[in-house]
Short mmCIF file of N, CA and C in Angstrom, two decimals:
data_model
loop_
_atom_site.label_atom_id
_atom_site.label_comp_id
_atom_site.label_asym_id
_atom_site.label_seq_id
_atom_site.Cartn_x
_atom_site.Cartn_y
_atom_site.Cartn_z
N MET A 1 35.86 186.02 175.37
CA MET A 1 36.57 184.88 175.90
C MET A 1 37.30 184.22 174.74
N THR A 2 38.53 183.86 174.93
CA THR A 2 39.34 183.19 173.92
C THR A 2 39.82 181.87 174.48
N HIS A 3 40.11 180.96 173.53
CA HIS A 3 40.61 179.64 173.93
C HIS A 3 41.96 179.45 173.28
N ALA A 4 42.87 178.87 173.99
CA ALA A 4 44.20 178.61 173.43
C ALA A 4 44.38 177.12 173.26
N ASP A 5 45.04 176.71 172.15
CA ASP A 5 45.37 175.30 171.98
C ASP A 5 46.83 175.10 172.36
N ASP A 6 47.38 173.93 172.05
CA ASP A 6 48.75 173.62 172.44
C ASP A 6 49.78 174.50 171.76
N THR A 7 49.45 175.07 170.59
CA THR A 7 50.42 175.92 169.88
C THR A 7 50.38 177.36 170.36
N GLY A 8 49.44 177.68 171.19
CA GLY A 8 49.33 179.04 171.67
C GLY A 8 48.38 179.90 170.84
N PHE A 9 47.74 179.30 169.80
CA PHE A 9 46.79 180.05 168.97
C PHE A 9 45.56 180.36 169.79
N ARG A 10 45.11 181.60 169.70
CA ARG A 10 43.92 182.01 170.44
C ARG A 10 42.86 182.44 169.43
N LEU A 11 41.73 181.75 169.44
CA LEU A 11 40.61 182.07 168.56
C LEU A 11 39.89 183.29 169.13
N LYS A 12 39.90 184.33 168.35
CA LYS A 12 39.30 185.57 168.81
C LYS A 12 38.05 185.87 167.98
N GLY A 13 37.31 186.84 168.41
CA GLY A 13 36.06 187.20 167.75
C GLY A 13 36.26 187.61 166.29
N TRP A 14 37.33 188.31 166.00
CA TRP A 14 37.54 188.74 164.62
C TRP A 14 37.85 187.56 163.71
N HIS A 15 38.45 186.48 164.27
CA HIS A 15 38.68 185.25 163.48
C HIS A 15 37.33 184.66 163.03
N VAL A 16 36.41 184.58 163.95
CA VAL A 16 35.08 184.03 163.66
C VAL A 16 34.36 184.93 162.64
N LEU A 17 34.44 186.24 162.86
CA LEU A 17 33.82 187.18 161.93
C LEU A 17 34.42 187.02 160.53
N ALA A 18 35.73 186.91 160.43
CA ALA A 18 36.39 186.74 159.13
C ALA A 18 35.95 185.43 158.47
N GLY A 19 35.84 184.36 159.24
CA GLY A 19 35.39 183.08 158.69
C GLY A 19 33.97 183.15 158.14
N PHE A 20 33.06 183.74 158.91
CA PHE A 20 31.67 183.89 158.45
C PHE A 20 31.59 184.79 157.23
N THR A 21 32.33 185.89 157.25
CA THR A 21 32.33 186.81 156.12
C THR A 21 32.85 186.13 154.86
N ALA A 22 33.94 185.38 154.97
CA ALA A 22 34.50 184.66 153.81
C ALA A 22 33.52 183.61 153.29
N ALA A 23 32.92 182.83 154.18
CA ALA A 23 31.99 181.79 153.76
C ALA A 23 30.78 182.38 153.04
N PHE A 24 30.16 183.39 153.62
CA PHE A 24 29.00 184.00 152.98
C PHE A 24 29.39 184.75 151.71
N GLY A 25 30.58 185.33 151.69
CA GLY A 25 31.06 185.98 150.47
C GLY A 25 31.19 185.00 149.32
N ILE A 26 31.71 183.82 149.60
CA ILE A 26 31.82 182.78 148.56
C ILE A 26 30.44 182.35 148.08
N ILE A 27 29.52 182.12 149.00
CA ILE A 27 28.17 181.69 148.65
C ILE A 27 27.48 182.76 147.79
N ILE A 28 27.56 184.00 148.17
CA ILE A 28 26.92 185.08 147.41
C ILE A 28 27.56 185.23 146.04
N THR A 29 28.89 185.15 145.98
CA THR A 29 29.59 185.26 144.69
C THR A 29 29.18 184.15 143.74
N VAL A 30 29.14 182.91 144.22
CA VAL A 30 28.74 181.78 143.38
C VAL A 30 27.30 181.96 142.89
N ASN A 31 26.41 182.39 143.76
CA ASN A 31 25.01 182.61 143.36
C ASN A 31 24.89 183.69 142.30
N LEU A 32 25.64 184.78 142.44
CA LEU A 32 25.59 185.84 141.44
C LEU A 32 26.14 185.37 140.10
N VAL A 33 27.24 184.61 140.11
CA VAL A 33 27.80 184.09 138.86
C VAL A 33 26.80 183.14 138.19
N MET A 34 26.20 182.25 138.94
CA MET A 34 25.25 181.29 138.37
C MET A 34 24.00 182.00 137.82
N ALA A 35 23.49 182.97 138.53
CA ALA A 35 22.32 183.70 138.05
C ALA A 35 22.65 184.48 136.78
N THR A 36 23.82 185.08 136.73
CA THR A 36 24.24 185.82 135.54
C THR A 36 24.36 184.88 134.35
N GLN A 37 24.97 183.72 134.54
CA GLN A 37 25.11 182.75 133.45
C GLN A 37 23.74 182.27 132.98
N ALA A 38 22.83 182.02 133.89
CA ALA A 38 21.50 181.54 133.51
C ALA A 38 20.76 182.58 132.67
N ILE A 39 20.85 183.81 133.05
CA ILE A 39 20.16 184.88 132.31
C ILE A 39 20.83 185.13 130.96
N ARG A 40 22.16 185.09 130.93
CA ARG A 40 22.90 185.41 129.70
C ARG A 40 22.76 184.31 128.64
N THR A 41 22.68 183.04 129.06
CA THR A 41 22.69 181.95 128.08
C THR A 41 21.30 181.49 127.67
N PHE A 42 20.26 181.85 128.37
CA PHE A 42 18.91 181.41 128.00
C PHE A 42 17.97 182.61 128.01
N PRO A 43 17.57 183.06 126.81
CA PRO A 43 16.74 184.26 126.75
C PRO A 43 15.34 184.06 127.32
N GLY A 44 14.83 182.83 127.31
CA GLY A 44 13.51 182.57 127.85
C GLY A 44 12.37 183.07 126.98
N LEU A 45 12.69 183.54 125.79
CA LEU A 45 11.68 184.12 124.91
C LEU A 45 11.21 183.08 123.90
N GLU A 46 9.96 182.72 123.97
CA GLU A 46 9.37 181.79 123.01
C GLU A 46 8.63 182.55 121.92
N VAL A 47 7.88 183.54 122.32
CA VAL A 47 7.14 184.38 121.37
C VAL A 47 7.32 185.84 121.78
N LYS A 48 7.19 186.75 120.81
CA LYS A 48 7.39 188.17 121.11
C LYS A 48 6.25 188.75 121.93
N ASN A 49 5.02 188.29 121.67
CA ASN A 49 3.87 188.83 122.38
C ASN A 49 3.01 187.65 122.82
N SER A 50 3.09 187.30 124.09
CA SER A 50 2.38 186.11 124.59
C SER A 50 0.86 186.27 124.54
N TYR A 51 0.35 187.48 124.68
CA TYR A 51 -1.10 187.68 124.61
C TYR A 51 -1.63 187.35 123.21
N VAL A 52 -0.96 187.87 122.19
CA VAL A 52 -1.38 187.59 120.81
C VAL A 52 -1.26 186.10 120.53
N ALA A 53 -0.16 185.47 120.97
CA ALA A 53 0.03 184.04 120.74
C ALA A 53 -1.07 183.22 121.42
N SER A 54 -1.50 183.63 122.60
CA SER A 54 -2.54 182.88 123.30
C SER A 54 -3.89 183.00 122.59
N GLN A 55 -4.15 184.12 121.93
CA GLN A 55 -5.41 184.31 121.22
C GLN A 55 -5.51 183.41 119.98
N GLU A 56 -4.36 183.06 119.41
CA GLU A 56 -4.33 182.23 118.21
C GLU A 56 -4.06 180.76 118.50
N PHE A 57 -3.80 180.41 119.76
CA PHE A 57 -3.36 179.07 120.11
C PHE A 57 -4.34 177.98 119.70
N ASP A 58 -5.60 178.12 120.06
CA ASP A 58 -6.58 177.07 119.77
C ASP A 58 -6.75 176.85 118.27
N ASP A 59 -6.75 177.92 117.50
CA ASP A 59 -6.87 177.79 116.04
C ASP A 59 -5.67 177.06 115.45
N ARG A 60 -4.47 177.42 115.91
CA ARG A 60 -3.25 176.77 115.41
C ARG A 60 -3.22 175.30 115.80
N ARG A 61 -3.63 175.00 117.03
CA ARG A 61 -3.64 173.62 117.49
C ARG A 61 -4.61 172.78 116.66
N ALA A 62 -5.80 173.29 116.41
CA ALA A 62 -6.79 172.56 115.62
C ALA A 62 -6.28 172.33 114.20
N GLU A 63 -5.63 173.34 113.62
CA GLU A 63 -5.08 173.23 112.27
C GLU A 63 -3.99 172.14 112.22
N GLN A 64 -3.12 172.11 113.23
CA GLN A 64 -2.07 171.10 113.29
C GLN A 64 -2.64 169.71 113.50
N GLN A 65 -3.61 169.57 114.41
CA GLN A 65 -4.19 168.26 114.68
C GLN A 65 -4.93 167.71 113.46
N ALA A 66 -5.52 168.59 112.66
CA ALA A 66 -6.23 168.16 111.46
C ALA A 66 -5.27 167.51 110.45
N LEU A 67 -4.01 167.91 110.47
CA LEU A 67 -3.03 167.30 109.56
C LEU A 67 -2.76 165.83 109.93
N GLY A 68 -2.86 165.50 111.21
CA GLY A 68 -2.63 164.12 111.66
C GLY A 68 -1.18 163.67 111.56
N TRP A 69 -0.26 164.60 111.64
CA TRP A 69 1.16 164.28 111.51
C TRP A 69 1.74 163.73 112.81
N THR A 70 2.67 162.82 112.64
CA THR A 70 3.49 162.32 113.74
C THR A 70 4.94 162.67 113.40
N ILE A 71 5.65 163.22 114.35
CA ILE A 71 7.02 163.68 114.13
C ILE A 71 7.97 162.87 115.00
N PHE A 72 9.09 162.45 114.42
CA PHE A 72 10.13 161.76 115.18
C PHE A 72 11.48 162.18 114.62
N ALA A 73 12.44 162.42 115.51
CA ALA A 73 13.77 162.84 115.07
C ALA A 73 14.84 162.02 115.78
N ASP A 74 15.87 161.65 115.01
CA ASP A 74 17.00 160.98 115.62
C ASP A 74 18.29 161.39 114.91
N TRP A 75 19.40 161.10 115.56
CA TRP A 75 20.73 161.38 115.01
C TRP A 75 21.52 160.09 115.11
N GLN A 76 22.15 159.74 114.02
CA GLN A 76 22.96 158.52 114.01
C GLN A 76 24.02 158.63 112.93
N ASP A 77 25.24 158.28 113.27
CA ASP A 77 26.36 158.27 112.32
C ASP A 77 26.52 159.59 111.57
N GLY A 78 26.36 160.71 112.28
CA GLY A 78 26.58 162.02 111.68
C GLY A 78 25.43 162.56 110.85
N MET A 79 24.27 161.91 110.91
CA MET A 79 23.11 162.36 110.14
C MET A 79 21.91 162.57 111.07
N VAL A 80 21.25 163.71 110.89
CA VAL A 80 19.99 163.98 111.60
C VAL A 80 18.86 163.54 110.68
N HIS A 81 17.93 162.76 111.23
CA HIS A 81 16.76 162.30 110.48
C HIS A 81 15.51 162.88 111.12
N LEU A 82 14.66 163.50 110.32
CA LEU A 82 13.41 164.08 110.78
C LEU A 82 12.28 163.43 110.00
N SER A 83 11.51 162.62 110.71
CA SER A 83 10.42 161.87 110.08
C SER A 83 9.09 162.57 110.32
N ILE A 84 8.38 162.86 109.23
CA ILE A 84 7.04 163.43 109.30
C ILE A 84 6.12 162.44 108.60
N THR A 85 5.19 161.88 109.34
CA THR A 85 4.28 160.89 108.76
C THR A 85 2.83 161.22 109.11
N ASP A 86 1.93 160.72 108.28
CA ASP A 86 0.50 160.78 108.58
C ASP A 86 -0.06 159.38 108.37
N ALA A 87 -1.37 159.24 108.31
CA ALA A 87 -1.99 157.92 108.17
C ALA A 87 -1.60 157.22 106.88
N ASP A 88 -1.21 157.98 105.86
CA ASP A 88 -0.84 157.40 104.57
C ASP A 88 0.65 157.12 104.44
N GLY A 89 1.47 157.52 105.42
CA GLY A 89 2.91 157.27 105.36
C GLY A 89 3.71 158.56 105.42
N PRO A 90 4.92 158.55 104.82
CA PRO A 90 5.79 159.73 104.86
C PRO A 90 5.14 160.95 104.20
N VAL A 91 5.41 162.12 104.78
CA VAL A 91 4.85 163.37 104.28
C VAL A 91 5.98 164.23 103.73
N ARG A 92 5.77 164.76 102.54
CA ARG A 92 6.68 165.76 101.98
C ARG A 92 5.99 167.11 102.12
N VAL A 93 6.67 168.07 102.75
CA VAL A 93 6.08 169.37 103.04
C VAL A 93 6.49 170.38 101.97
N ARG A 94 5.72 171.44 101.88
CA ARG A 94 6.02 172.51 100.93
C ARG A 94 7.27 173.27 101.35
N ASP A 95 7.40 173.52 102.67
CA ASP A 95 8.54 174.26 103.18
C ASP A 95 8.86 173.75 104.58
N LEU A 96 10.16 173.61 104.88
CA LEU A 96 10.60 173.13 106.19
C LEU A 96 11.70 174.05 106.70
N HIS A 97 11.51 174.53 107.91
CA HIS A 97 12.55 175.31 108.60
C HIS A 97 12.78 174.61 109.94
N ALA A 98 14.02 174.21 110.19
CA ALA A 98 14.33 173.49 111.42
C ALA A 98 15.64 173.99 112.01
N VAL A 99 15.62 174.18 113.33
CA VAL A 99 16.81 174.60 114.07
C VAL A 99 17.13 173.51 115.08
N VAL A 100 18.35 173.01 115.01
CA VAL A 100 18.82 172.01 115.96
C VAL A 100 19.60 172.76 117.04
N GLY A 101 19.24 172.51 118.29
CA GLY A 101 19.93 173.20 119.38
C GLY A 101 19.70 172.54 120.71
N ARG A 102 20.29 173.13 121.70
CA ARG A 102 20.16 172.63 123.07
C ARG A 102 18.86 173.17 123.68
N ALA A 103 18.41 172.48 124.71
CA ALA A 103 17.18 172.90 125.38
C ALA A 103 17.41 174.11 126.28
N THR A 104 18.65 174.35 126.70
CA THR A 104 18.91 175.37 127.71
C THR A 104 19.50 176.66 127.20
N HIS A 105 20.06 176.67 125.98
CA HIS A 105 20.64 177.91 125.47
C HIS A 105 20.68 177.86 123.95
N VAL A 106 20.93 179.01 123.35
CA VAL A 106 20.92 179.12 121.89
C VAL A 106 22.32 179.21 121.29
N ASN A 107 23.36 179.08 122.11
CA ASN A 107 24.73 179.23 121.62
C ASN A 107 25.11 178.19 120.58
N ASP A 108 24.57 176.97 120.68
CA ASP A 108 24.93 175.89 119.76
C ASP A 108 23.91 175.69 118.64
N ASP A 109 22.95 176.61 118.50
CA ASP A 109 21.91 176.46 117.47
C ASP A 109 22.51 176.43 116.07
N VAL A 110 21.97 175.55 115.24
CA VAL A 110 22.41 175.44 113.85
C VAL A 110 21.18 175.10 113.00
N GLU A 111 21.16 175.59 111.77
CA GLU A 111 20.07 175.32 110.85
C GLU A 111 20.59 174.43 109.72
N PRO A 112 20.50 173.12 109.91
CA PRO A 112 21.01 172.23 108.86
C PRO A 112 20.14 172.28 107.60
N ALA A 113 20.72 171.96 106.46
CA ALA A 113 20.00 171.94 105.18
C ALA A 113 19.37 170.55 105.02
N PHE A 114 18.13 170.42 105.44
CA PHE A 114 17.43 169.14 105.34
C PHE A 114 17.02 168.86 103.90
N ALA A 115 17.15 167.60 103.48
CA ALA A 115 16.71 167.17 102.16
C ALA A 115 15.81 165.95 102.34
N PHE A 116 14.74 165.89 101.57
CA PHE A 116 13.79 164.77 101.63
C PHE A 116 14.31 163.64 100.77
N ASN A 117 14.45 162.45 101.35
CA ASN A 117 14.97 161.30 100.60
C ASN A 117 13.87 160.33 100.15
N GLY A 118 12.63 160.76 100.23
CA GLY A 118 11.50 159.91 99.87
C GLY A 118 10.82 159.29 101.08
N THR A 119 11.53 159.26 102.19
CA THR A 119 10.98 158.69 103.42
C THR A 119 11.08 159.68 104.58
N VAL A 120 12.27 160.24 104.78
CA VAL A 120 12.52 161.19 105.87
C VAL A 120 13.33 162.37 105.35
N TYR A 121 13.33 163.43 106.14
CA TYR A 121 14.23 164.55 105.89
C TYR A 121 15.53 164.24 106.62
N GLU A 122 16.66 164.50 105.96
CA GLU A 122 17.94 164.23 106.61
C GLU A 122 18.95 165.31 106.28
N ALA A 123 19.92 165.45 107.19
CA ALA A 123 20.99 166.44 107.00
C ALA A 123 22.22 165.98 107.77
N PRO A 124 23.40 166.20 107.19
CA PRO A 124 24.62 165.87 107.92
C PRO A 124 24.85 166.90 109.04
N LEU A 125 25.24 166.40 110.21
CA LEU A 125 25.46 167.30 111.34
C LEU A 125 26.28 166.60 112.41
N ASP A 126 27.34 167.26 112.88
CA ASP A 126 28.12 166.76 114.00
C ASP A 126 27.52 167.32 115.28
N LEU A 127 27.21 166.42 116.22
CA LEU A 127 26.63 166.83 117.49
C LEU A 127 27.53 166.41 118.64
N GLY A 128 27.66 167.29 119.61
CA GLY A 128 28.36 166.94 120.84
C GLY A 128 27.43 166.16 121.75
N PRO A 129 27.96 165.64 122.83
CA PRO A 129 27.10 164.91 123.76
C PRO A 129 26.09 165.84 124.43
N GLY A 130 25.01 165.27 124.92
CA GLY A 130 24.03 166.04 125.66
C GLY A 130 22.64 165.98 125.05
N ASN A 131 21.78 166.83 125.57
CA ASN A 131 20.37 166.88 125.19
C ASN A 131 20.18 167.86 124.03
N TRP A 132 19.56 167.40 122.95
CA TRP A 132 19.34 168.22 121.76
C TRP A 132 17.86 168.22 121.38
N ASN A 133 17.40 169.31 120.81
CA ASN A 133 16.02 169.46 120.32
C ASN A 133 16.04 169.96 118.88
N ILE A 134 14.93 169.78 118.21
CA ILE A 134 14.71 170.41 116.91
C ILE A 134 13.47 171.28 117.05
N ARG A 135 13.62 172.56 116.75
CA ARG A 135 12.47 173.46 116.71
C ARG A 135 12.12 173.62 115.23
N MET A 136 11.01 173.03 114.85
CA MET A 136 10.67 172.98 113.43
C MET A 136 9.39 173.72 113.12
N THR A 137 9.35 174.27 111.93
CA THR A 137 8.14 174.85 111.36
C THR A 137 8.04 174.30 109.95
N ALA A 138 6.89 173.72 109.65
CA ALA A 138 6.67 173.14 108.32
C ALA A 138 5.38 173.70 107.75
N LEU A 139 5.38 173.85 106.44
CA LEU A 139 4.19 174.31 105.73
C LEU A 139 3.67 173.14 104.91
N ALA A 140 2.45 172.71 105.20
CA ALA A 140 1.84 171.59 104.48
C ALA A 140 1.46 172.03 103.07
N GLU A 141 1.21 171.07 102.21
CA GLU A 141 0.83 171.37 100.83
C GLU A 141 -0.45 172.21 100.75
N ASP A 142 -1.35 172.03 101.74
CA ASP A 142 -2.60 172.82 101.73
C ASP A 142 -2.42 174.21 102.37
N GLY A 143 -1.19 174.54 102.79
CA GLY A 143 -0.92 175.85 103.38
C GLY A 143 -1.00 175.87 104.90
N SER A 144 -1.36 174.76 105.53
CA SER A 144 -1.42 174.70 106.99
C SER A 144 -0.01 174.80 107.56
N ARG A 145 0.10 175.55 108.65
CA ARG A 145 1.40 175.73 109.30
C ARG A 145 1.49 174.79 110.49
N PHE A 146 2.63 174.12 110.63
CA PHE A 146 2.86 173.14 111.70
C PHE A 146 4.13 173.54 112.44
N GLN A 147 4.02 173.72 113.76
CA GLN A 147 5.18 174.06 114.59
C GLN A 147 5.28 173.08 115.73
N GLN A 148 6.51 172.64 116.01
CA GLN A 148 6.69 171.73 117.13
C GLN A 148 8.14 171.73 117.57
N ARG A 149 8.34 171.54 118.86
CA ARG A 149 9.68 171.29 119.40
C ARG A 149 9.78 169.78 119.57
N VAL A 150 10.78 169.20 118.91
CA VAL A 150 10.91 167.74 118.85
C VAL A 150 12.19 167.33 119.58
N ILE A 151 12.10 166.32 120.43
CA ILE A 151 13.28 165.78 121.07
C ILE A 151 14.11 165.04 120.03
N LEU A 152 15.39 165.32 119.99
CA LEU A 152 16.29 164.66 119.05
C LEU A 152 16.92 163.48 119.79
N HIS A 153 16.58 162.26 119.38
CA HIS A 153 17.10 161.04 120.00
C HIS A 153 18.48 160.76 119.41
N VAL A 154 19.51 160.86 120.25
CA VAL A 154 20.89 160.68 119.79
C VAL A 154 21.32 159.25 120.04
N ASN A 155 21.66 158.54 118.96
CA ASN A 155 22.12 157.15 119.05
C ASN A 155 23.61 157.11 118.79
N ARG A 156 24.39 156.85 119.79
CA ARG A 156 25.85 156.78 119.64
C ARG A 156 26.29 155.35 119.67
#
């Protein structure tokens, strides 16, 4: 059964089929593009072997907690500041490795050259708008290893 309007257009079954096919084609295409982008931009890999990492987790956590460190990071006026403190005040570490990047992908990751100024570690860095993290690994003077993902508070 077809219906005609004032212009003489008759909606036929193939019109409806074409409309449904086009609509679902667009939905499927968008979903495939979004899924591809999600997989391509975020590897999802935190550790190479999760079983081995889980076996060492409690020991690493206890070692880190024994240090008593508090970590805070912010960015202001083109400088990233990474504060490591304990009960006695600012901490200077034996070795610091830090990667500044986005939470969702690694395309913008950068490893700034942090320098200790007597109070905090700082490095010049231009950041775009959005959510930023610091993935840091520090080696304490006693050889204890400290790893943490720190939210970078951006003050504009």
